[in-house]
XYZ file of C-alpha atoms in Angstrom:
650
model
C 0.000 0.000 0.000
C 1.358 3.479 -0.909
C 1.650 6.409 1.467
C -1.726 8.136 2.027
C -1.686 11.937 1.496
C -5.343 12.747 2.252
C -4.499 14.117 5.693
C -1.704 16.240 4.209
C -4.110 17.680 1.645
C -6.603 18.553 4.393
C -3.800 20.119 6.472
C -2.593 22.157 3.480
C -6.101 23.550 2.921
C -6.515 24.476 6.603
C -3.101 26.152 6.833
C -3.613 28.038 3.556
C -6.963 29.421 4.728
C -5.478 30.496 8.059
C -2.546 32.242 6.369
C -4.754 33.957 3.798
C -7.200 35.180 6.457
C -4.380 36.719 8.497
C -2.807 38.468 5.528
C -6.203 39.594 4.208
C -6.995 41.174 7.591
C -3.486 42.674 7.681
C -2.672 40.839 10.898
C 1.003 40.657 9.976
C 2.298 43.090 12.618
C 3.432 42.391 16.140
C 5.718 39.683 17.450
C 2.952 37.235 18.250
C 1.345 37.553 14.818
C 4.623 37.440 12.866
C 5.817 34.387 14.789
C 2.465 32.690 14.201
C 2.700 33.477 10.478
C 6.242 32.060 10.448
C 4.876 28.900 12.079
C 2.094 28.664 9.462
C 4.571 29.099 6.603
C 6.869 26.487 8.097
C 4.009 23.991 8.465
C 2.634 24.855 5.039
C 5.966 24.135 3.301
C 6.444 20.929 5.300
C 2.906 19.774 4.484
C 3.282 20.579 0.789
C 6.593 18.701 0.629
C 5.150 15.740 2.552
C 2.240 15.496 0.116
C 4.510 15.834 -2.942
C 6.700 13.007 -1.700
C 3.752 10.626 -2.168
C 3.178 11.547 -5.825
C 3.484 8.650 -8.302
C 5.628 10.684 -10.758
C 4.673 8.525 -13.731
C 5.977 11.227 -16.079
C 9.535 10.589 -14.821
C 10.598 7.299 -16.366
C 14.067 7.159 -14.808
C 13.629 5.439 -11.417
C 16.898 6.868 -10.111
C 15.773 10.411 -10.972
C 12.397 9.762 -9.313
C 14.106 8.674 -6.104
C 16.440 11.679 -6.099
C 13.387 13.897 -6.503
C 11.623 12.190 -3.602
C 14.755 12.392 -1.471
C 14.994 16.137 -2.114
C 11.311 16.761 -1.384
C 11.420 14.647 1.795
C 14.539 16.497 2.944
C 12.652 19.803 2.589
C 9.855 18.273 4.630
C 12.189 17.329 7.499
C 13.973 20.714 7.436
C 10.720 22.590 8.024
C 9.036 19.911 10.118
C 11.819 20.042 12.730
C 11.956 23.859 12.483
C 8.334 24.062 13.652
C 9.461 23.038 17.168
C 11.810 25.999 17.793
C 9.331 28.442 16.225
C 6.587 27.167 18.532
C 8.854 27.774 21.544
C 9.462 31.345 20.356
C 5.692 31.773 19.948
C 5.134 30.706 23.566
C 7.837 33.161 24.625
C 6.136 36.056 22.857
C 2.727 35.022 24.203
C 4.043 35.171 27.767
C 6.239 38.222 27.131
C 9.339 36.425 28.444
C 11.226 35.674 25.235
C 13.352 38.818 25.499
C 14.747 37.544 28.813
C 15.036 33.890 27.829
C 17.009 34.476 24.636
C 19.713 36.364 26.547
C 20.966 33.155 28.181
C 23.724 31.606 26.067
C 23.108 28.164 27.581
C 19.463 28.265 26.544
C 20.274 29.440 23.032
C 22.748 26.596 22.667
C 20.217 24.039 23.906
C 17.621 25.675 21.654
C 19.568 25.720 18.382
C 22.085 22.846 18.481
C 19.553 19.977 18.132
C 18.103 21.613 15.016
C 21.561 22.193 13.539
C 22.367 18.540 14.251
C 19.261 17.418 12.345
C 20.036 19.786 9.471
C 23.570 18.355 9.199
C 22.266 14.796 9.299
C 19.806 15.571 6.484
C 22.668 16.774 4.282
C 24.623 13.644 5.229
C 21.579 11.487 4.448
C 21.523 12.558 0.794
C 24.573 10.374 0.267
C 24.420 7.844 3.100
C 20.658 7.180 3.249
C 21.142 6.551 6.988
C 17.927 8.361 7.929
C 15.546 7.432 5.115
C 15.581 6.458 1.473
C 13.320 5.223 -1.317
C 13.525 1.849 -3.010
C 13.623 1.624 -6.825
C 9.918 0.801 -6.636
C 9.269 4.084 -4.747
C 8.696 2.615 -1.286
C 9.690 4.803 1.669
C 12.199 3.117 4.020
C 13.520 4.432 7.352
C 17.181 4.189 8.186
C 18.845 3.534 11.570
C 19.327 7.275 12.345
C 15.630 8.134 11.957
C 15.203 7.627 15.698
C 17.328 10.769 16.264
C 14.646 12.892 14.596
C 11.983 11.480 16.883
C 14.212 12.144 19.892
C 14.771 15.755 18.773
C 11.029 16.190 18.221
C 10.329 14.924 21.730
C 13.146 17.131 23.034
C 11.512 20.300 21.636
C 8.150 19.188 23.005
C 9.694 18.857 26.487
C 11.246 22.345 26.240
C 7.867 23.747 25.143
C 6.151 22.019 28.051
C 8.665 23.368 30.583
C 8.350 26.858 29.096
C 4.568 26.681 29.333
C 4.784 25.541 32.951
C 7.064 28.471 33.794
C 4.612 30.873 32.103
C 1.509 29.548 33.861
C 1.225 32.595 36.151
C 1.346 34.990 33.160
C -0.891 33.239 30.636
C -4.567 32.783 31.446
C -5.788 29.199 31.588
C -7.619 29.290 28.271
C -4.441 30.261 26.406
C -2.399 27.823 28.486
C -4.779 24.970 27.629
C -4.765 25.834 23.918
C -0.974 25.951 23.745
C -0.812 22.666 25.656
C -3.014 20.916 23.077
C -0.053 20.531 20.717
C 1.367 17.795 22.947
C -1.481 15.239 22.958
C -2.462 15.933 19.338
C 0.973 15.816 17.711
C 2.189 13.186 20.183
C -0.618 10.833 19.193
C 0.008 11.545 15.506
C 3.742 10.836 15.889
C 3.053 7.512 17.588
C 0.573 6.424 14.907
C 2.881 7.504 12.084
C 5.880 5.801 13.704
C 4.126 2.436 13.656
C 2.106 3.126 10.485
C 4.434 5.158 8.186
C 1.916 5.175 5.349
C -0.567 7.313 7.331
C 0.719 10.905 7.146
C -1.016 12.317 10.230
C 1.586 14.615 11.802
C 0.985 17.708 9.689
C -2.780 17.350 10.044
C -2.357 17.380 13.836
C -0.241 20.537 13.576
C -2.896 22.144 11.364
C -5.554 21.462 14.002
C -3.329 23.084 16.656
C -2.775 26.115 14.390
C -6.530 26.416 13.896
C -7.132 26.325 17.676
C -4.501 29.028 18.218
C -6.143 31.248 15.604
C -9.645 30.752 17.005
C -8.918 30.925 20.740
C -5.707 32.920 21.207
C -5.377 35.353 18.294
C -9.118 36.019 17.823
C -8.829 38.443 14.902
C -12.399 39.684 15.356
C -11.575 40.838 18.916
C -7.992 42.037 18.593
C -8.350 44.270 15.512
C -10.357 47.496 15.599
C -12.769 47.238 12.641
C -12.733 50.987 11.900
C -9.044 51.881 11.994
C -7.379 48.528 11.340
C -5.177 49.153 14.371
C -5.095 46.815 17.354
C -8.190 47.109 19.548
C -8.738 48.340 23.096
C -9.170 44.721 24.213
C -5.853 43.827 22.604
C -4.175 46.754 24.379
C -5.520 45.640 27.775
C -4.320 42.068 27.235
C -0.891 43.127 25.991
C -0.274 45.662 28.759
C -1.391 43.265 31.481
C 1.116 40.765 30.062
C 3.857 43.407 30.113
C 3.131 44.320 33.717
C 2.945 40.691 34.853
C 6.206 39.768 33.152
C 7.826 43.079 34.239
C 8.952 43.856 30.712
C 9.894 47.547 30.343
C 8.188 49.384 27.510
C 7.498 52.893 26.277
C 3.968 53.941 25.388
C 3.166 56.987 23.289
C -0.372 58.193 23.950
C -1.909 60.385 21.244
C -5.237 62.062 21.920
C -7.105 63.988 19.215
C -8.950 66.292 21.581
C -11.344 67.675 18.978
C -12.368 64.221 17.698
C -16.009 64.756 18.718
C -16.115 68.150 16.981
C -14.621 66.611 13.833
C -17.311 63.906 13.941
C -20.045 66.540 13.893
C -18.354 68.292 10.949
C -17.509 65.241 8.840
C -20.270 62.827 9.660
C -19.726 59.219 10.684
C -18.383 57.765 7.412
C -15.799 60.479 6.741
C -14.812 60.582 10.405
C -14.055 56.867 10.310
C -11.966 57.441 7.181
C -10.014 60.106 9.071
C -9.449 57.715 12.002
C -8.039 55.095 9.607
C -5.716 57.672 8.048
C -4.418 58.696 11.471
C -3.736 55.037 12.300
C -1.725 54.735 9.053
C 0.299 57.830 10.005
C 1.086 56.309 13.388
C 2.148 53.004 11.818
C 4.291 54.497 9.048
C 7.475 54.906 11.033
C 11.079 54.865 9.828
C 11.769 51.117 9.613
C 15.527 51.720 9.698
C 15.311 53.361 13.093
C 12.797 50.830 14.381
C 14.960 47.825 13.450
C 15.033 45.338 16.317
C 12.162 47.070 18.134
C 8.590 46.003 18.732
C 6.244 48.729 17.482
C 2.456 48.322 17.679
C -0.386 50.818 17.229
C -3.696 50.549 19.113
C -6.910 52.516 18.777
C -8.578 52.740 22.167
C -11.632 55.004 21.810
C -12.829 58.541 21.069
C -9.667 59.808 19.347
C -7.230 58.076 21.719
C -4.369 56.060 20.221
C -1.502 54.228 21.902
C 1.827 53.160 20.395
C 3.646 50.419 22.303
C 7.433 50.177 21.851
C 9.932 47.834 23.443
C 13.504 46.836 22.746
C 17.007 47.969 23.624
C 16.786 51.388 21.952
C 13.114 51.978 22.756
C 13.655 55.259 24.647
C 15.535 56.965 21.836
C 13.091 55.652 19.240
C 10.022 56.591 21.312
C 11.304 60.151 21.732
C 11.939 60.494 17.999
C 8.678 58.831 17.033
C 6.625 60.969 19.421
C 8.145 64.126 17.942
C 7.418 62.884 14.410
C 3.779 62.247 15.347
C 3.490 65.607 17.099
C 4.840 67.479 14.074
C 2.437 65.702 11.713
C -0.543 66.317 13.999
C 0.219 70.022 14.089
C -0.173 70.258 10.302
C -3.636 69.982 8.693
C -4.624 66.473 7.632
C -5.958 66.310 4.085
C -8.901 63.922 4.217
C -12.119 63.691 2.206
C -11.069 66.777 0.174
C -10.787 68.805 3.379
C -7.863 70.137 5.386
C -8.600 69.148 8.985
C -6.913 70.808 11.946
C -6.382 68.227 14.667
C -5.938 69.431 18.227
C -3.651 66.679 19.527
C -1.727 65.973 22.713
C 1.231 63.569 22.755
C 2.746 62.028 25.883
C 5.352 59.309 26.493
C 4.967 56.940 29.449
C 7.832 54.639 30.390
C 6.445 51.563 32.101
C 6.688 50.303 34.736
C 8.873 53.127 36.132
C 6.462 56.015 35.427
C 3.253 54.097 36.208
C 3.651 50.835 38.075
C 0.209 49.259 37.648
C -2.348 48.692 34.937
C -5.291 50.502 36.557
C -3.342 53.749 36.935
C -2.113 53.492 33.347
C -5.689 53.361 32.052
C -6.743 56.212 34.357
C -3.861 58.290 33.026
C -4.682 57.452 29.397
C -8.247 58.672 29.921
C -7.149 62.111 31.108
C -3.538 62.831 30.173
C -4.558 65.473 27.619
C -5.791 67.614 30.506
C -2.376 67.388 32.154
C 0.066 68.155 29.372
C 0.799 71.326 27.392
C -0.267 71.500 23.747
C 2.948 72.968 22.392
C 5.333 70.045 22.848
C 5.771 66.318 23.399
C 5.719 65.522 27.101
C 7.495 62.692 28.916
C 5.496 61.794 32.005
C 8.527 61.214 34.239
C 9.641 64.798 33.633
C 6.420 66.414 34.831
C 4.801 63.874 37.192
C 6.692 64.523 40.467
C 6.162 68.280 40.352
C 2.494 67.992 39.386
C 1.732 65.356 42.023
C 3.333 67.454 44.744
C 1.451 70.565 43.688
C -1.825 68.669 43.408
C -1.596 67.028 46.843
C -0.416 70.264 48.453
C -3.321 72.252 46.966
C -6.008 69.547 47.020
C -8.466 71.509 49.204
C -8.258 74.487 46.850
C -8.628 72.176 43.829
C -11.783 70.636 45.349
C -13.188 74.081 46.179
C -12.536 75.338 42.653
C -14.072 72.148 41.268
C -17.307 72.814 43.168
C -17.395 76.482 42.122
C -16.472 75.853 38.479
C -18.629 72.729 38.091
C -15.562 70.656 37.236
C -16.997 67.444 38.678
C -18.491 65.114 36.068
C -20.086 61.698 36.243
C -18.765 58.614 34.499
C -20.709 55.354 34.217
C -19.359 51.800 34.218
C -21.746 49.212 32.723
C -22.339 46.065 34.798
C -22.961 42.756 33.043
C -25.975 40.659 34.004
C -24.850 37.009 33.843
C -28.343 35.550 33.562
C -29.699 37.965 30.945
C -26.331 38.254 29.156
C -26.579 41.999 28.730
C -25.867 45.188 30.693
C -28.768 45.874 33.042
C -27.187 48.297 35.531
C -24.221 50.622 35.967
C -22.146 52.286 38.657
C -21.927 56.077 38.691
C -18.370 57.244 39.385
C -17.400 60.851 39.991
C -14.433 62.428 38.248
C -12.728 65.769 38.857
C -11.029 67.523 35.941
C -8.923 70.428 37.140
C -7.764 73.096 34.683
C -4.145 72.900 35.834
C -3.847 69.304 37.028
C -6.072 67.369 34.662
C -7.949 64.430 36.098
C -7.603 64.222 39.872
C -7.967 60.662 41.159
C -10.950 59.990 43.461
C -8.431 58.229 45.695
C -6.854 61.667 46.225
C -9.814 64.057 46.459
C -12.397 61.852 48.259
C -10.350 61.398 51.503
C -9.507 65.105 51.526
C -13.144 66.053 50.906
C -14.242 63.822 53.790
C -11.786 65.555 56.114
C -12.795 69.069 55.042
C -16.539 68.391 54.884
C -16.702 69.141 51.144
C -17.868 65.561 50.635
C -21.421 66.649 51.469
C -21.516 69.108 48.553
C -19.874 66.549 46.276
C -22.329 63.872 47.408
C -25.301 66.157 46.758
C -23.967 66.889 43.281
C -23.634 63.154 42.546
C -27.187 62.319 43.618
C -28.607 65.332 41.769
C -26.646 64.710 38.561
C -27.407 60.976 38.410
C -31.096 61.549 39.109
C -31.243 64.164 36.360
C -29.519 61.729 34.016
C -32.097 59.032 34.813
C -34.952 61.508 34.362
C -33.723 62.303 30.840
C -33.599 58.641 29.775
C -36.046 55.908 28.936
C -34.557 53.316 31.281
C -36.560 50.444 29.841
C -35.445 51.301 26.324
C -31.808 51.362 27.463
C -32.259 48.027 29.212
C -31.254 49.522 32.585
C -32.919 48.579 35.854
C -30.971 50.946 38.108
C -27.817 52.997 38.605
C -25.540 52.506 41.617
C -24.373 55.548 43.617
C -21.640 55.444 46.256
C -22.305 56.941 49.687
C -19.284 57.682 51.875
C -19.136 57.038 55.623
C -19.345 60.780 56.320
C -22.458 61.170 54.169
C -24.181 58.254 55.887
C -23.788 59.990 59.258
C -25.676 63.126 58.232
C -29.044 63.215 59.963
C -30.985 64.801 57.105
C -29.575 62.701 54.275
C -32.782 60.682 53.837
C -34.861 63.857 53.491
C -32.440 65.406 51.029
C -32.355 62.288 48.840
C -36.135 61.992 48.891
C -36.508 65.628 47.818
C -34.147 65.094 44.866
C -36.148 62.060 43.742
C -39.393 64.028 43.894
C -37.969 67.078 42.120
C -36.544 64.927 39.319
C -39.763 62.863 39.199
C -38.036 59.499 39.146
C -38.974 56.294 40.927
C -36.723 55.099 43.811
C -36.331 51.718 42.069
C -33.896 53.303 39.611
C -31.367 54.115 42.358
C -29.223 51.654 44.287
C -26.925 53.144 46.934
C -23.598 51.514 47.761
C -21.997 51.774 51.185
C -18.783 50.078 52.275
C -18.252 47.742 55.199
C -16.276 50.454 56.971
C -19.159 52.888 56.501
C -21.622 50.419 58.021
C -19.332 50.055 61.046
C -18.748 53.810 61.398
C -21.194 55.003 64.111
C -23.285 51.941 63.432
C -26.634 53.085 64.866
C -26.672 56.437 63.027
C -25.781 54.871 59.692
C -28.348 52.118 60.199
C -31.099 54.636 61.023
C -30.389 56.665 57.879
C -30.202 53.586 55.660
C -33.499 52.198 56.978
C -35.142 55.595 56.492
C -34.104 55.718 52.841
C -35.055 52.081 52.367
C -38.545 52.844 53.676
C -39.387 54.941 50.628
C -38.140 52.374 48.135
C -34.383 52.781 47.771
C -32.255 49.634 47.583
C -28.736 49.219 49.005
C -25.577 47.293 48.184
C -22.657 46.457 50.444
C -19.553 47.582 48.571
C -16.003 46.198 48.837
C -17.131 43.086 50.728
C -14.062 41.293 52.040
C -11.922 44.342 52.828
C -13.262 44.838 56.354
C -14.167 42.437 59.128
C -17.119 41.085 57.110
C -19.173 40.582 60.254
C -22.249 38.644 59.151
C -24.452 39.946 61.980
C -23.661 43.588 61.173
C -24.315 42.889 57.514
C -27.729 41.387 58.306
C -28.660 44.557 60.259
C -28.856 46.426 56.960
C -31.291 45.874 54.069
C -28.590 44.967 51.581
C -29.991 43.508 48.394
C -26.610 43.276 46.685
C -23.183 42.259 47.954
C -20.241 43.489 45.864
C -17.171 41.283 46.180
C -13.994 43.346 46.360
C -11.391 43.160 43.590
C -9.062 41.328 45.996
C -11.218 38.217 45.480
C -10.521 38.367 41.741
C -6.819 39.022 42.280
C -6.454 35.855 44.377
C -8.921 33.481 42.739
C -6.212 31.386 41.055
C -4.760 30.369 44.425
C -6.346 26.942 45.203
C -6.934 27.740 48.886
C -8.437 31.161 48.165
C -10.583 29.646 45.445
C -12.213 27.403 48.037
C -12.741 30.398 50.334
C -14.267 32.456 47.507
C -16.535 29.601 46.439
C -17.760 29.065 50.009
C -18.290 32.810 50.479
C -20.388 33.044 47.325
C -22.482 30.023 48.299
C -23.034 31.415 51.804
C -24.200 34.788 50.452
C -26.488 33.104 47.932
C -27.960 30.891 50.660
C -29.042 33.954 52.639
C -30.717 35.448 49.584
C -28.199 38.037 48.448
C -27.409 38.971 44.866
C -23.691 39.111 44.096
C -21.646 41.519 41.999
C -17.985 40.732 41.287
C -15.767 43.799 40.847
C -12.449 44.148 39.033
C -12.815 41.358 36.442
C -10.249 41.866 33.683
C -10.023 38.559 31.770
C -12.429 36.155 30.104
C -11.172 33.343 32.319
C -12.061 35.309 35.466
C -15.487 36.212 34.086
C -16.227 32.601 33.159
C -15.197 31.201 36.552
C -17.233 33.677 38.606
C -20.243 33.196 36.321
C -19.964 29.445 36.919
C -20.103 30.117 40.668
C -23.609 31.551 40.192
C -22.656 35.206 40.648
C -25.390 37.517 39.359
C -23.392 40.432 37.959
C -19.835 41.046 36.747
C -18.144 44.438 36.668
C -14.704 45.279 35.328
C -12.509 46.245 32.390
C -13.120 42.896 30.687
C -16.639 44.053 29.829
C -16.401 47.836 30.009
C -14.434 50.671 31.571
C -16.012 53.777 33.164
C -17.058 56.212 30.441
C -18.671 59.645 30.032
C -22.439 59.928 29.723
C -22.813 60.026 25.936
C -20.271 57.283 25.390
C -22.095 55.197 28.008
C -25.408 55.666 26.176
C -23.791 54.723 22.848
C -22.306 51.634 24.517
C -25.735 50.516 25.766
C -27.364 51.105 22.374
C -24.677 48.993 20.723
C -24.411 46.139 23.218
C -28.034 45.950 24.411
C -29.289 46.423 20.831
C -31.731 49.137 21.847
C -31.770 51.069 18.575
């Protein structure tokens, strides 16, 4: 029986479709994508050669020539088949963000490259010796005594891949880890079958299945590419930056904000505005390739005129400085688009991570507001202005708060909350933001404690309740798919004797039903002068307002004190999400959720940032999930657009 190429043909079709789809969608940038494409090309060539080696070649009458042809084609197959192992290891390294450190070790590089070089040398030697494989005059494929070396090398690279995956388990989420692991059982089984049944060419088909899983589960083109600009998406940026922070890889990020993007939208209309956004993305990508040699350079479109350029490599600082200046100069000249010369009001800032900003949450907060902080007439490097601005801001925080109240500089942002059962966004948390003329966005973590000390929190709290109620009064909540909006009450606010009366008056003046408001108070607030807080909460509850216990797990979590209050919702603190992968903590979290459900509470999980986290907490019967995985806090109009898009309310 001759060698059967049907599996090779199927593998070739799968690999060709995958490669074409990536190139068609222009997913040929970035280290992960380029390494994956290299892997596809390697497998494609090996598969094509493997299939050709089975051809009958009836047109070649000279049997010796036929065998030399088959020997050459089979040698090409082995060259690229063995090469797939090292490329896969590099792919794992780029997925985990650790390749830049791993490749520096000479011992690893030697262990990484020498087995392949050995196989390559043996293949050249085999052309004359036929010690690895050869073909009989009748065209039958015969293994030689040295063929076992190739199986040993294949197993060797599989072991290295497995060890590398194990070392990266704390960086990669479990879905990616599982997908990358699938190469071992699939190709291992194919190798065993093909070893004992050489006529069944299964190996390349197994690799094709692995490549298809990687494309569908890890790369996810539909989620990682922004459909309007063609740049990498906001989701891709969050995943990449979290990987950089976890692996402690230094990088430079150039943030570019087109501050008049909304005004340009009203002038151009949606179609031409999208064309302009694509053209800006092209400008940001079209760097000097000579200067960027050896660097990783990726462009992301985040939202509402905000772009990010991620750069890493040995000369990243020099390149980032030059690139930022190039972008700034271009943005200061009119952009010719749709037969119009458009003036773009842009701010450009360089952030060196993790030295300038040491955590992901603060990076996103900075990206949202940096254009308020930096001058318009030059490129700014955050490290050069941050210490002075932070000192001035903290030293003058009371004055900043006072000016914010007088100048109406406080604004409300809304973070959608995902309803697990209904699989849509049915509520949101209202979050206050302060934008100071001189300091940009002032973190709530800075101004809230100061406002509580000075007493300004009462004015801020009244503004929040009034503004949110007015927002609700302007909307058709049922049309938006919203049941209620959550509002935070601080410990100081909860102690005020007339708070229930004031809230009730706002509800009446705005003519909204109490069911649309859900107040959040923290565990520390419920403990702070317990009787006074309890009296005020019960008073507000009596005219229809619901309450949630916020940040559950950060205080003493006394069950009796919790039962004293009419809490409908319990919001699990982000610390639960941060520790859920620890086996012991996972048991604690699971038991906590079951206990809260048993006493009739609805549960919201805060701080969810990955699909794996969202899936696990949903499986634990949590009711709602809140976090960057689903949505970040956003201004009012952007929040409404988000609901229309994701709840399909238009």
